[in-house]
CSV table of C-alpha atoms and ligand atoms in Angstrom, one decimal:
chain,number,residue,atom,x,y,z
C,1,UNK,CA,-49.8,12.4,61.9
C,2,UNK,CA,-53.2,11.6,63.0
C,3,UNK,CA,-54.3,13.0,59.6
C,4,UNK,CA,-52.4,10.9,57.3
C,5,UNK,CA,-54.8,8.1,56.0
C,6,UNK,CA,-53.8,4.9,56.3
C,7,UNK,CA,-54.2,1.9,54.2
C,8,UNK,CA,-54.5,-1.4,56.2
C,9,UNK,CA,-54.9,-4.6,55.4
C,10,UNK,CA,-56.9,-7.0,57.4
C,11,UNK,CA,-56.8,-10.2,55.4
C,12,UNK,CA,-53.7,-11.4,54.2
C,13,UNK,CA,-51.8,-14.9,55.5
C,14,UNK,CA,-48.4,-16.2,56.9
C,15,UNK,CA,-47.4,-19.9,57.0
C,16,UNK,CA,-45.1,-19.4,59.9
C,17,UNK,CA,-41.6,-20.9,59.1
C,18,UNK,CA,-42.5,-23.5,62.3
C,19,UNK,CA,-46.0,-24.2,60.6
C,20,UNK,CA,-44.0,-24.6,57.0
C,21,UNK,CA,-41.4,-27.1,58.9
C,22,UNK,CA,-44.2,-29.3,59.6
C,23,UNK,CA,-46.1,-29.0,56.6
C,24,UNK,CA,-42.8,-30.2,55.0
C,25,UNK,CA,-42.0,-33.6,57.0
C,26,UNK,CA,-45.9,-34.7,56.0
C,27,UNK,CA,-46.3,-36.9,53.5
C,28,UNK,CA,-50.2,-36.3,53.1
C,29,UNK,CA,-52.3,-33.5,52.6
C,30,UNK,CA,-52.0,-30.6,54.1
C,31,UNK,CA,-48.0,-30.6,52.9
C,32,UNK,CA,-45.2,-29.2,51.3
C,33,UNK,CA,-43.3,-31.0,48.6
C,34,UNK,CA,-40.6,-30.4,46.7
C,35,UNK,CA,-40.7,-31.1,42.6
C,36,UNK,CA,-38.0,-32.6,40.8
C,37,UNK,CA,-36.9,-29.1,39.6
C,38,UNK,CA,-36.4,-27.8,43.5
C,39,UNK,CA,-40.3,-26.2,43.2
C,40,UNK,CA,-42.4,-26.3,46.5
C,41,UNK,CA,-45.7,-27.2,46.3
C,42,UNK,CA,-48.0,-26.6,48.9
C,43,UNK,CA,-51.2,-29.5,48.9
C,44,UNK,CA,-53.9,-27.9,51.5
C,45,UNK,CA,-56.8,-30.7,50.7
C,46,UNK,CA,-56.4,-34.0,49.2
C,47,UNK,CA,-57.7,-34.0,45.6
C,48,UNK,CA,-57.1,-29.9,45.2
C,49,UNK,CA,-56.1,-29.5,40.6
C,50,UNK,CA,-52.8,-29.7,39.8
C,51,UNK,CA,-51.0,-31.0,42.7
C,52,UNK,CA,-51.4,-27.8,45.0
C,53,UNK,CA,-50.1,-24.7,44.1
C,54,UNK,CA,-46.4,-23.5,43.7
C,55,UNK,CA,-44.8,-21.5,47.0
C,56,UNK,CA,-42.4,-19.6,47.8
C,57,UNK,CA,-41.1,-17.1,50.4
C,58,UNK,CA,-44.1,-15.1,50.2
C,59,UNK,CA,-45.3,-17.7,51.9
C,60,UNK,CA,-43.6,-17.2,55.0
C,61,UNK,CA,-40.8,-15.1,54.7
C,62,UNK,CA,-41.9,-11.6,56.7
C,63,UNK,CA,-39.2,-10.0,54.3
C,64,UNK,CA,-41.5,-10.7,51.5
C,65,UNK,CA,-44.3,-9.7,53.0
C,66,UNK,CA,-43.1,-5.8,54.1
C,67,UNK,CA,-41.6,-5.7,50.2
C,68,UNK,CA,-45.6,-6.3,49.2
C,69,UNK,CA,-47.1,-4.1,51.6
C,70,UNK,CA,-44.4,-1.8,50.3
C,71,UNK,CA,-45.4,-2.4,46.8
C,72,UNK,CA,-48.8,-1.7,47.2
C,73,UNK,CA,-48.2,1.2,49.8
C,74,UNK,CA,-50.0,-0.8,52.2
C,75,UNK,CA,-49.0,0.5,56.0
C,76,UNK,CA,-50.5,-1.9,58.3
C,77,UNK,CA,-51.3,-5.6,58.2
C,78,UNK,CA,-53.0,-7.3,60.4
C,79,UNK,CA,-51.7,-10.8,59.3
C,80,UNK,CA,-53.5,-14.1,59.7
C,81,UNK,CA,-52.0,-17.6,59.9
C,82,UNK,CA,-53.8,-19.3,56.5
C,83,UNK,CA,-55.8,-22.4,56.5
C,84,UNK,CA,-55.7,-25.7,57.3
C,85,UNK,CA,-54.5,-24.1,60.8
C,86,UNK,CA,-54.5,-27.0,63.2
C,87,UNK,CA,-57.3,-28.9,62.3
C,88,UNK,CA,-54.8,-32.2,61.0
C,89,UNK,CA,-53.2,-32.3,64.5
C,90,UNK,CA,-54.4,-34.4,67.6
C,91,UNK,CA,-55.8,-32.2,70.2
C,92,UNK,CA,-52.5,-31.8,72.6
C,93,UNK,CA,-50.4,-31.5,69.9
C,94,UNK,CA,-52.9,-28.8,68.6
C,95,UNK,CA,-52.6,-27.3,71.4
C,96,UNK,CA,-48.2,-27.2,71.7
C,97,UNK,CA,-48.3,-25.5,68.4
C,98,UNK,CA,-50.8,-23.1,69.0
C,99,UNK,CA,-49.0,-21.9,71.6
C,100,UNK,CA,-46.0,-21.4,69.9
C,101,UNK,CA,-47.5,-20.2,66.5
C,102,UNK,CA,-48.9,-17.1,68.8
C,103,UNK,CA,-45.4,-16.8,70.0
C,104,UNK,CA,-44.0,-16.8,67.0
C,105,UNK,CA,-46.6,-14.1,65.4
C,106,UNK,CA,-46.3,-12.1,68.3
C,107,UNK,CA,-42.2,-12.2,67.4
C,108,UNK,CA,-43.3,-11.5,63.7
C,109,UNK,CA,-45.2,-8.6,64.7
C,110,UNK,CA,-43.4,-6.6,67.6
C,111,UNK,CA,-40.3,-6.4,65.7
C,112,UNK,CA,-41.8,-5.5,62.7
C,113,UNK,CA,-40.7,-1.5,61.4
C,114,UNK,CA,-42.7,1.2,62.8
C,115,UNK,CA,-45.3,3.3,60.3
C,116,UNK,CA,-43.7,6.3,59.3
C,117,UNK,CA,-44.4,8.6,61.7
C,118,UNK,CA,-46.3,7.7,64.2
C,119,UNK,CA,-45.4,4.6,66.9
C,120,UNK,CA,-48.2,1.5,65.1
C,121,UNK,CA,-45.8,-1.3,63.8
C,122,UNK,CA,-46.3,-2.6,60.2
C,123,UNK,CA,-47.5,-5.5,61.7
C,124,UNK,CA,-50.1,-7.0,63.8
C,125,UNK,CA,-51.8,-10.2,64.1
C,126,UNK,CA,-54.7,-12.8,64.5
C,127,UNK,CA,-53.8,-15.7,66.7
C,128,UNK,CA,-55.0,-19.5,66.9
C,129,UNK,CA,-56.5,-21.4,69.0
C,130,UNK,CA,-56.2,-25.4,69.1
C,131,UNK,CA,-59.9,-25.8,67.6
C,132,UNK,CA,-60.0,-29.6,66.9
C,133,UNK,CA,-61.7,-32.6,68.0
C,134,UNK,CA,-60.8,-34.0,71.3
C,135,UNK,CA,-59.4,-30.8,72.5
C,136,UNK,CA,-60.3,-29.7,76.6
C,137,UNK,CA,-62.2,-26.4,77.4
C,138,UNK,CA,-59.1,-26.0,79.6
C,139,UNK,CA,-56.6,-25.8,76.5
C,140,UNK,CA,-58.8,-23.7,74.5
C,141,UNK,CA,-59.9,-21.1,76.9
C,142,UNK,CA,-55.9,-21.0,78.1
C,143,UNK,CA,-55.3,-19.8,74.3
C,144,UNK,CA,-57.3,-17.0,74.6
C,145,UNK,CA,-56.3,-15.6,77.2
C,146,UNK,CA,-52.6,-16.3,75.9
C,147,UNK,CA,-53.4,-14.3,72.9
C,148,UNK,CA,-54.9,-11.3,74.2
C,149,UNK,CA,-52.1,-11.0,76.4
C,150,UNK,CA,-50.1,-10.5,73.3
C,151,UNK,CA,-49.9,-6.9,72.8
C,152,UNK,CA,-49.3,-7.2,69.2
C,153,UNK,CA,-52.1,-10.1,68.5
C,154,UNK,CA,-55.9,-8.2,67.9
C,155,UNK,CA,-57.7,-11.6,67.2
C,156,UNK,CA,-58.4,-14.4,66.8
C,157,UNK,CA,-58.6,-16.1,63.1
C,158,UNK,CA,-60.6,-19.7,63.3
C,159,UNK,CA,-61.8,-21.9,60.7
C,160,UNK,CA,-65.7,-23.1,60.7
C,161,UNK,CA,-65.4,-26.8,62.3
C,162,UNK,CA,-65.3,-26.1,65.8
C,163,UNK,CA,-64.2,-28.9,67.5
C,164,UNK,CA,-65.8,-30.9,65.4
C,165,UNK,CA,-69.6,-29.9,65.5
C,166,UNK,CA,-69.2,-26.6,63.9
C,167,UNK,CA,-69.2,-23.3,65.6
C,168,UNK,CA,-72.7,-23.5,66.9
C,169,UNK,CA,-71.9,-26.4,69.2
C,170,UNK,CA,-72.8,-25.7,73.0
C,171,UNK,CA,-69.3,-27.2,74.0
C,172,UNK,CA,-67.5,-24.0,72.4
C,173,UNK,CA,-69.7,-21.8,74.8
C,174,UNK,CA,-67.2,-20.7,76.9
C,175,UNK,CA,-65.0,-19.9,74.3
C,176,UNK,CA,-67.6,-17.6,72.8
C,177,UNK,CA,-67.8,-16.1,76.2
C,178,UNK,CA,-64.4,-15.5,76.9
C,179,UNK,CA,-63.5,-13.9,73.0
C,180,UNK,CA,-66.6,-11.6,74.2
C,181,UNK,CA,-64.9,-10.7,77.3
C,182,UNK,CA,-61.2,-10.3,75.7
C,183,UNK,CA,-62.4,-7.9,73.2
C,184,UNK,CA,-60.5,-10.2,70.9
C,185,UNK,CA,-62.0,-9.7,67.2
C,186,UNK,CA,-63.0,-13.2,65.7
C,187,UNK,CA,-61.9,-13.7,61.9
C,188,UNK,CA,-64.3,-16.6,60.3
C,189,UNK,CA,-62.6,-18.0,57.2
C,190,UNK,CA,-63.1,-20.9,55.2
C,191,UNK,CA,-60.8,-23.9,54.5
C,192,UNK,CA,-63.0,-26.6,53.2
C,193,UNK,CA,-65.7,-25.2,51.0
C,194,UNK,CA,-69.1,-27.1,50.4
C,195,UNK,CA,-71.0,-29.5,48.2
C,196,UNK,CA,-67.9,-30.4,46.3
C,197,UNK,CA,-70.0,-33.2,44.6
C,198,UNK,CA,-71.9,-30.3,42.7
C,199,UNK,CA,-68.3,-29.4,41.0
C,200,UNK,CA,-68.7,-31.6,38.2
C,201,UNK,CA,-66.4,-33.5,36.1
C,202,UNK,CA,-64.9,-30.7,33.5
C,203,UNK,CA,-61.3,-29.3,34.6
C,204,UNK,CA,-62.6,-26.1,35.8
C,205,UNK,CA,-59.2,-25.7,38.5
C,206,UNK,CA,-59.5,-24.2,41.9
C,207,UNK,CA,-62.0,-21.7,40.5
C,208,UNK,CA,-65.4,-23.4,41.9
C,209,UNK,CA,-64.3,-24.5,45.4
C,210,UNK,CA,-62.5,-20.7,45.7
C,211,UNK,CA,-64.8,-18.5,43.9
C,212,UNK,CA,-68.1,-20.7,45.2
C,213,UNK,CA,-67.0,-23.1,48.1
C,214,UNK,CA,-65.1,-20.8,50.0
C,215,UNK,CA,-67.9,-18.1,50.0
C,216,UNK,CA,-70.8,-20.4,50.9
C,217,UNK,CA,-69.2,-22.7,53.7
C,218,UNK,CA,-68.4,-18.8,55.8
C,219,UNK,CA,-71.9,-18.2,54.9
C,220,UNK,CA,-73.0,-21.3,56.5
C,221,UNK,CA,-71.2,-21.5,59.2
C,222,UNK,CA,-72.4,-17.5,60.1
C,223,UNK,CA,-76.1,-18.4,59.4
C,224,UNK,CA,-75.6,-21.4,62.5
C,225,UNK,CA,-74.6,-18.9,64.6
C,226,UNK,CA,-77.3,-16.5,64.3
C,227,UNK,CA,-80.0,-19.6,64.7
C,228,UNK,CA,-78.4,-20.2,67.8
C,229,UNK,CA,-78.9,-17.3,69.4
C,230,UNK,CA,-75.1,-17.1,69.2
C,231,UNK,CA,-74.9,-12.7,69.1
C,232,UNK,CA,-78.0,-12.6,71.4
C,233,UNK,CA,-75.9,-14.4,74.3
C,234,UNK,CA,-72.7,-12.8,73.3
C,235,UNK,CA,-74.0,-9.3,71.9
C,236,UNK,CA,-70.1,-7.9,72.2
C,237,UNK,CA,-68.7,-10.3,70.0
C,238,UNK,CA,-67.3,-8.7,67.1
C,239,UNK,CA,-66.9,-11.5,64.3
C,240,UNK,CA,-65.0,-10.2,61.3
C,241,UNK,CA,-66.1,-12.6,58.3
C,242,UNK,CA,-63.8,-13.0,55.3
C,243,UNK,CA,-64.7,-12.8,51.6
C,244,UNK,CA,-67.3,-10.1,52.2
C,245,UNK,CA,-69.4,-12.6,54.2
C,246,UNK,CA,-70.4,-14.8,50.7
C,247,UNK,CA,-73.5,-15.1,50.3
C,248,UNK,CA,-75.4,-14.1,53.6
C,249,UNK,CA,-75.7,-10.4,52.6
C,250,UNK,CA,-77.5,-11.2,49.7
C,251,UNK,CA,-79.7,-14.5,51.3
C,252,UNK,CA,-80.6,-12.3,54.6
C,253,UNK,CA,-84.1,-11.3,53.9
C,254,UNK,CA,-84.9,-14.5,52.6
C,255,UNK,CA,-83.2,-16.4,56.0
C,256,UNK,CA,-85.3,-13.8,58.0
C,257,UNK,CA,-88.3,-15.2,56.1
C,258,UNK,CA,-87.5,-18.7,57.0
C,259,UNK,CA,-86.9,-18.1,60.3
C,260,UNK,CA,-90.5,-16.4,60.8
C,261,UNK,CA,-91.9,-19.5,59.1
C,262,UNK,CA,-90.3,-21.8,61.3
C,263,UNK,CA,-91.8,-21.2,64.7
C,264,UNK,CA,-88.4,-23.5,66.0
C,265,UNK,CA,-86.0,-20.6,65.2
C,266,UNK,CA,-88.6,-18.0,65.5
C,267,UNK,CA,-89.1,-18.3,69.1
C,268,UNK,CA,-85.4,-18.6,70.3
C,269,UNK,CA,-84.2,-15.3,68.7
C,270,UNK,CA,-84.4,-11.9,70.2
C,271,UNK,CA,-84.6,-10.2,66.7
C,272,UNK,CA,-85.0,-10.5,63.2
C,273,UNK,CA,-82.4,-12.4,61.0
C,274,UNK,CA,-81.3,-9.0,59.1
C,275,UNK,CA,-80.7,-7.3,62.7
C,276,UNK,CA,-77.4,-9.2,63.0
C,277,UNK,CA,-76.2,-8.6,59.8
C,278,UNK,CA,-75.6,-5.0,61.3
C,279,UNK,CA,-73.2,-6.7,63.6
C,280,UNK,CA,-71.0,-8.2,62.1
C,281,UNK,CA,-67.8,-7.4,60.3
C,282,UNK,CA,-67.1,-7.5,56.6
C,283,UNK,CA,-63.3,-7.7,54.3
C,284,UNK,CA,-63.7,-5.7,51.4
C,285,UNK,CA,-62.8,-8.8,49.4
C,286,UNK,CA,-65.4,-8.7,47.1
C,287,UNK,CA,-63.6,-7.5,43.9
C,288,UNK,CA,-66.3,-5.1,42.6
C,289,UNK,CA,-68.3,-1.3,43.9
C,290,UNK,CA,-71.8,-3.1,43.3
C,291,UNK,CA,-70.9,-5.8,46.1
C,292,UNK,CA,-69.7,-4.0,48.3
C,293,UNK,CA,-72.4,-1.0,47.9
C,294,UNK,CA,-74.6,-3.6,48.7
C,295,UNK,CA,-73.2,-4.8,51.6
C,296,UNK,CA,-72.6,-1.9,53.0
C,297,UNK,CA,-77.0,-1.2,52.6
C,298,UNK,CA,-77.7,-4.9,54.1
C,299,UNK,CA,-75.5,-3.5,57.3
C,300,UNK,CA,-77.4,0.0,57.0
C,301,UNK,CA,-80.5,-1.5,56.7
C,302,UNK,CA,-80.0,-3.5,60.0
C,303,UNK,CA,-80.7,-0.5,62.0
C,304,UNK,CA,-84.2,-0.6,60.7
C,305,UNK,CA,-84.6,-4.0,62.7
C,306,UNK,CA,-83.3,-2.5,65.8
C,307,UNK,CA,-86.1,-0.1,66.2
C,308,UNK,CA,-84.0,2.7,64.9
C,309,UNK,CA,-84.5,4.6,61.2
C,310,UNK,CA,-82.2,2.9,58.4
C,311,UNK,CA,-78.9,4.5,58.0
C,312,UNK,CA,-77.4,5.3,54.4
C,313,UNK,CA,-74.8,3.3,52.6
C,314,UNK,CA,-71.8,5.3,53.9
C,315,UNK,CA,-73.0,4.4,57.6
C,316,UNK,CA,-72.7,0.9,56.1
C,317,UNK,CA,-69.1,1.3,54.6
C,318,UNK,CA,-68.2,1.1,58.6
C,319,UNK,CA,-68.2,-2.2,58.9
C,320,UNK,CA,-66.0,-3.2,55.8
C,321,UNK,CA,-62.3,-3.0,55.6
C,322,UNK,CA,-59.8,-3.6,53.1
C,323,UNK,CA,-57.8,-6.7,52.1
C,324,UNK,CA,-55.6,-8.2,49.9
C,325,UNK,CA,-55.4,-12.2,50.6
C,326,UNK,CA,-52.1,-12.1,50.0
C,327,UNK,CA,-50.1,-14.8,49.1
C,328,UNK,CA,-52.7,-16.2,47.3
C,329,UNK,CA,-53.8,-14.8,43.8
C,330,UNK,CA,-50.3,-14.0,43.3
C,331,UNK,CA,-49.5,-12.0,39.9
C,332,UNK,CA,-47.6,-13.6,37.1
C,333,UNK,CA,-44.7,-12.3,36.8
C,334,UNK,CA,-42.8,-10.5,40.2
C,335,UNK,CA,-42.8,-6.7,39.1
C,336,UNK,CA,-46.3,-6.5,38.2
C,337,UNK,CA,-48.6,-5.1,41.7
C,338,UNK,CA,-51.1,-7.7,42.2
C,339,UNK,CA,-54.3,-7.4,40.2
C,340,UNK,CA,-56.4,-8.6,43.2
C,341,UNK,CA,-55.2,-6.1,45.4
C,342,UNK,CA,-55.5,-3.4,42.3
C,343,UNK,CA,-58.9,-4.9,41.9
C,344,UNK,CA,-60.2,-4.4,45.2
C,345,UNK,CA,-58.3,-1.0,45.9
C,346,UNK,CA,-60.3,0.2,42.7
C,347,UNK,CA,-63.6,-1.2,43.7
C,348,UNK,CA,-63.3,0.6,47.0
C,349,UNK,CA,-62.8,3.8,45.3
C,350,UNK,CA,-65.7,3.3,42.9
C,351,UNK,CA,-68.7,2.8,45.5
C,352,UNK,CA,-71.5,5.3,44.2
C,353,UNK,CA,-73.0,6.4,47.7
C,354,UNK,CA,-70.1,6.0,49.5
C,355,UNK,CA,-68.5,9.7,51.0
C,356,UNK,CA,-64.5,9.8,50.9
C,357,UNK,CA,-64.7,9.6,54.8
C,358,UNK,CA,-66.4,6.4,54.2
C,359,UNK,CA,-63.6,5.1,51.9
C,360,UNK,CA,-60.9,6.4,53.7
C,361,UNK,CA,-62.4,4.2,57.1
C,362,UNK,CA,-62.9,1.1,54.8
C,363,UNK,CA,-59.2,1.8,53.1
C,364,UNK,CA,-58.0,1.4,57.1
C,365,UNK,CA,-59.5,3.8,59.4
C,366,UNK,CA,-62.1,1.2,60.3
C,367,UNK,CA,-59.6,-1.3,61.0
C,368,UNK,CA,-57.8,1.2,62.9
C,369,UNK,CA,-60.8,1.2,65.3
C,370,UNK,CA,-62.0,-2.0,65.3
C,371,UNK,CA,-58.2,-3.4,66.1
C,372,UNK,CA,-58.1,-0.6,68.7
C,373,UNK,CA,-54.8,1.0,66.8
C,374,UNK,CA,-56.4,4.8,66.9
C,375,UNK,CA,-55.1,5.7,70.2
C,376,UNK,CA,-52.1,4.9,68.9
C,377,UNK,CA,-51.7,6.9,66.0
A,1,5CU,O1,-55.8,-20.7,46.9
A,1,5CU,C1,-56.3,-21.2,47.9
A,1,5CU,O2,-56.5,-22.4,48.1
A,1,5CU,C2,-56.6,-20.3,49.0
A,1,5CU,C3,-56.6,-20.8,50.3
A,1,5CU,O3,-56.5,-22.0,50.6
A,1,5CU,N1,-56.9,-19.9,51.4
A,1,5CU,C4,-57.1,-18.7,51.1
A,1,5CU,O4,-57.2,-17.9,52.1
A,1,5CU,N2,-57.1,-18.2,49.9
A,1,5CU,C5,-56.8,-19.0,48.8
């Protein structure tokens, strides 16, 4: 068995049928209504085109999701609760929910079917914590330690607000501290993009906020963590950053020039800005071979800034794993496989530099060992 390759999927999203309950008895954003013609809608900010976007039971049926994995020949997920997560919810609320959405994964997860031949499950998971304003250390350090007692939950996904003050706030220190010590990997993922006033007034749809918001409020939010010394204090921390990590990869030399010019920064980090880009970890949901070959050399080069000799693109690739976003991006009609998924399958394959070891680790083997899931296989 240990030499089958697996395919594994580290970005793709459930709203839990307790999380859809609630997101059905709101009457603002985020919600669930229901059109005249029996449709669901699903509204995550106020203002989004169009009303929201139709859902369905690929939304949170676990059913639905195996039959895509299926589909796609997909053998592992690691599967992510999507955003708005708690951030609508007064802090003790918050914090009820999150305890029972880990339960609930946790359910999801350890009953899920076993890989064919060998004793992984189909599913694992990235729990919550209750990151919103008001919350107590108490509640949100009590979360982390719920969730890494959950066999099947191998992270943690969070959105970029903190508690409020972003993820560079001093009052999430211990929580920084105590994902470090859990092992726990961190997923970063965007919910409410940036600088919508730059979208203009022409009907363009979801396609600024997702294609441009999306990427630069991760990249953001990552660039506040390395200017405050966040992986010098916490050098463990493995932070998994969706969408190929936006923009940073290609901003990184020119941050690491600021940074030298601005003896503030300068004097409060142990290395240079491009040294951290080596580690942290990447999806592969970057739709094309050139990005990702190029973000597999920004992680290569990052050796360089370490005192060691720069590494090639394949040492790179080990950083990057596959994903699919699923439910979003869904296909039109339900036979079809999903040209996102296609898209980023084939860019994967298409790297130039990149050795079939290399591909096979980004295709799952990396998640494997990043999720700790090889000694299981
Ligand atoms: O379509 C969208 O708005 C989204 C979203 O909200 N979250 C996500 O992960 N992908 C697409």
């Amino acid at each position: 068995m240990a030499s089958r390759r697996l395919l594994v999927d580290i970005h793709t999203h459930v709203y839990l049928p307790r999380y859809a309950s609630i997101l059905r008895s709101r009457d603002s954003a985020p919600r669930i209504s229901t059109g005249k013609s029996g449709e669901e809608r699903l509204l995550i900010l106020d203002n989004e085109p169009s009303g929201g976007r139709p859902v369905g039971p690929q939304y949170w049926d676990r059913e639905e999701k195996l039959q895509f994995m299926s589909k796609h020949s997909i053998d592992i997920s690691v599967v992510s609760s999507a955003n708005p997560w708690l951030d609508f919810l007064p802090p003790r609320d918050a914090s009820i929910l999150a305890q029972n959405l880990n339960e609930d994964l946790e359910a999801y997860c350890s009953t899920s079917p076993t890989v064919a031949g060998c004793a992984l499950r189909q599913l694992y998971g990235f729990g919550l914590l209750p990151l919103v304003p008001g919350v107590t250390t108490t509640d949100l350090l009590k979360a982390v330690e719920q969730v890494s007692k959950l066999p099947h939950l191998k992270g943690i996904i969070m959105g970029t607000r903190g508690i409020g003050r972003g993820l560079d706030d001093d009052a999430l220190e211990p929580v920084w501290a105590a994902i470090e010590q859990s092992g726990l990997v961190a997923f970063l993922h965007p919910h409410y993009g940036v600088g919508t006033e730059q979208w203009g007034e022409k009907p363009n749809g979801h396609v600024l906020p997702l294609s441009l918001g999306f990427p630069f409020e991760t990249t953001i939010a990552t660039t506040r963590l390395i200017l405050s010394g966040t992986f010098d204090r916490y050098p463990a921390l493995r932070l998994l950053l969706a969408h190929s990590g936006g923009a940073l990869p290609q901003l990184s030399s020119r941050l690491a020039s600021c940074i030298d010019h601005d003896p503030v920064v300068a004097l409060r980090l142990k290395h240079d800005a491009r040294h951290y880009l080596g580690k942290l970890y990447f999806d592969a949901v970057a739709y094309g071979p050139e990005e990702l070959g190029f973000v597999s050399d920004v992680i290569a080069r990052a050796a360089k800034y370490t005192g060691l000799s720069e590494r090639d693109r394949s040492f790179g690739s080990k950083r990057i794993m596959f994903g699919t976003d699923h439910p979003f991006f869904p296909p039109l009609t339900t036979t079809d496989k999903w040209q996102s998924v296609v898209e980023n399958l084939d860019a994967i394959a298409d790297v130039r530099g990149w050795s079939d070891e290399a591909k096979a680790g980004v295709r799952g083997g990396n998640a494997l060992e990043l999720f700790g899931l090889l000694q299981t296989v």
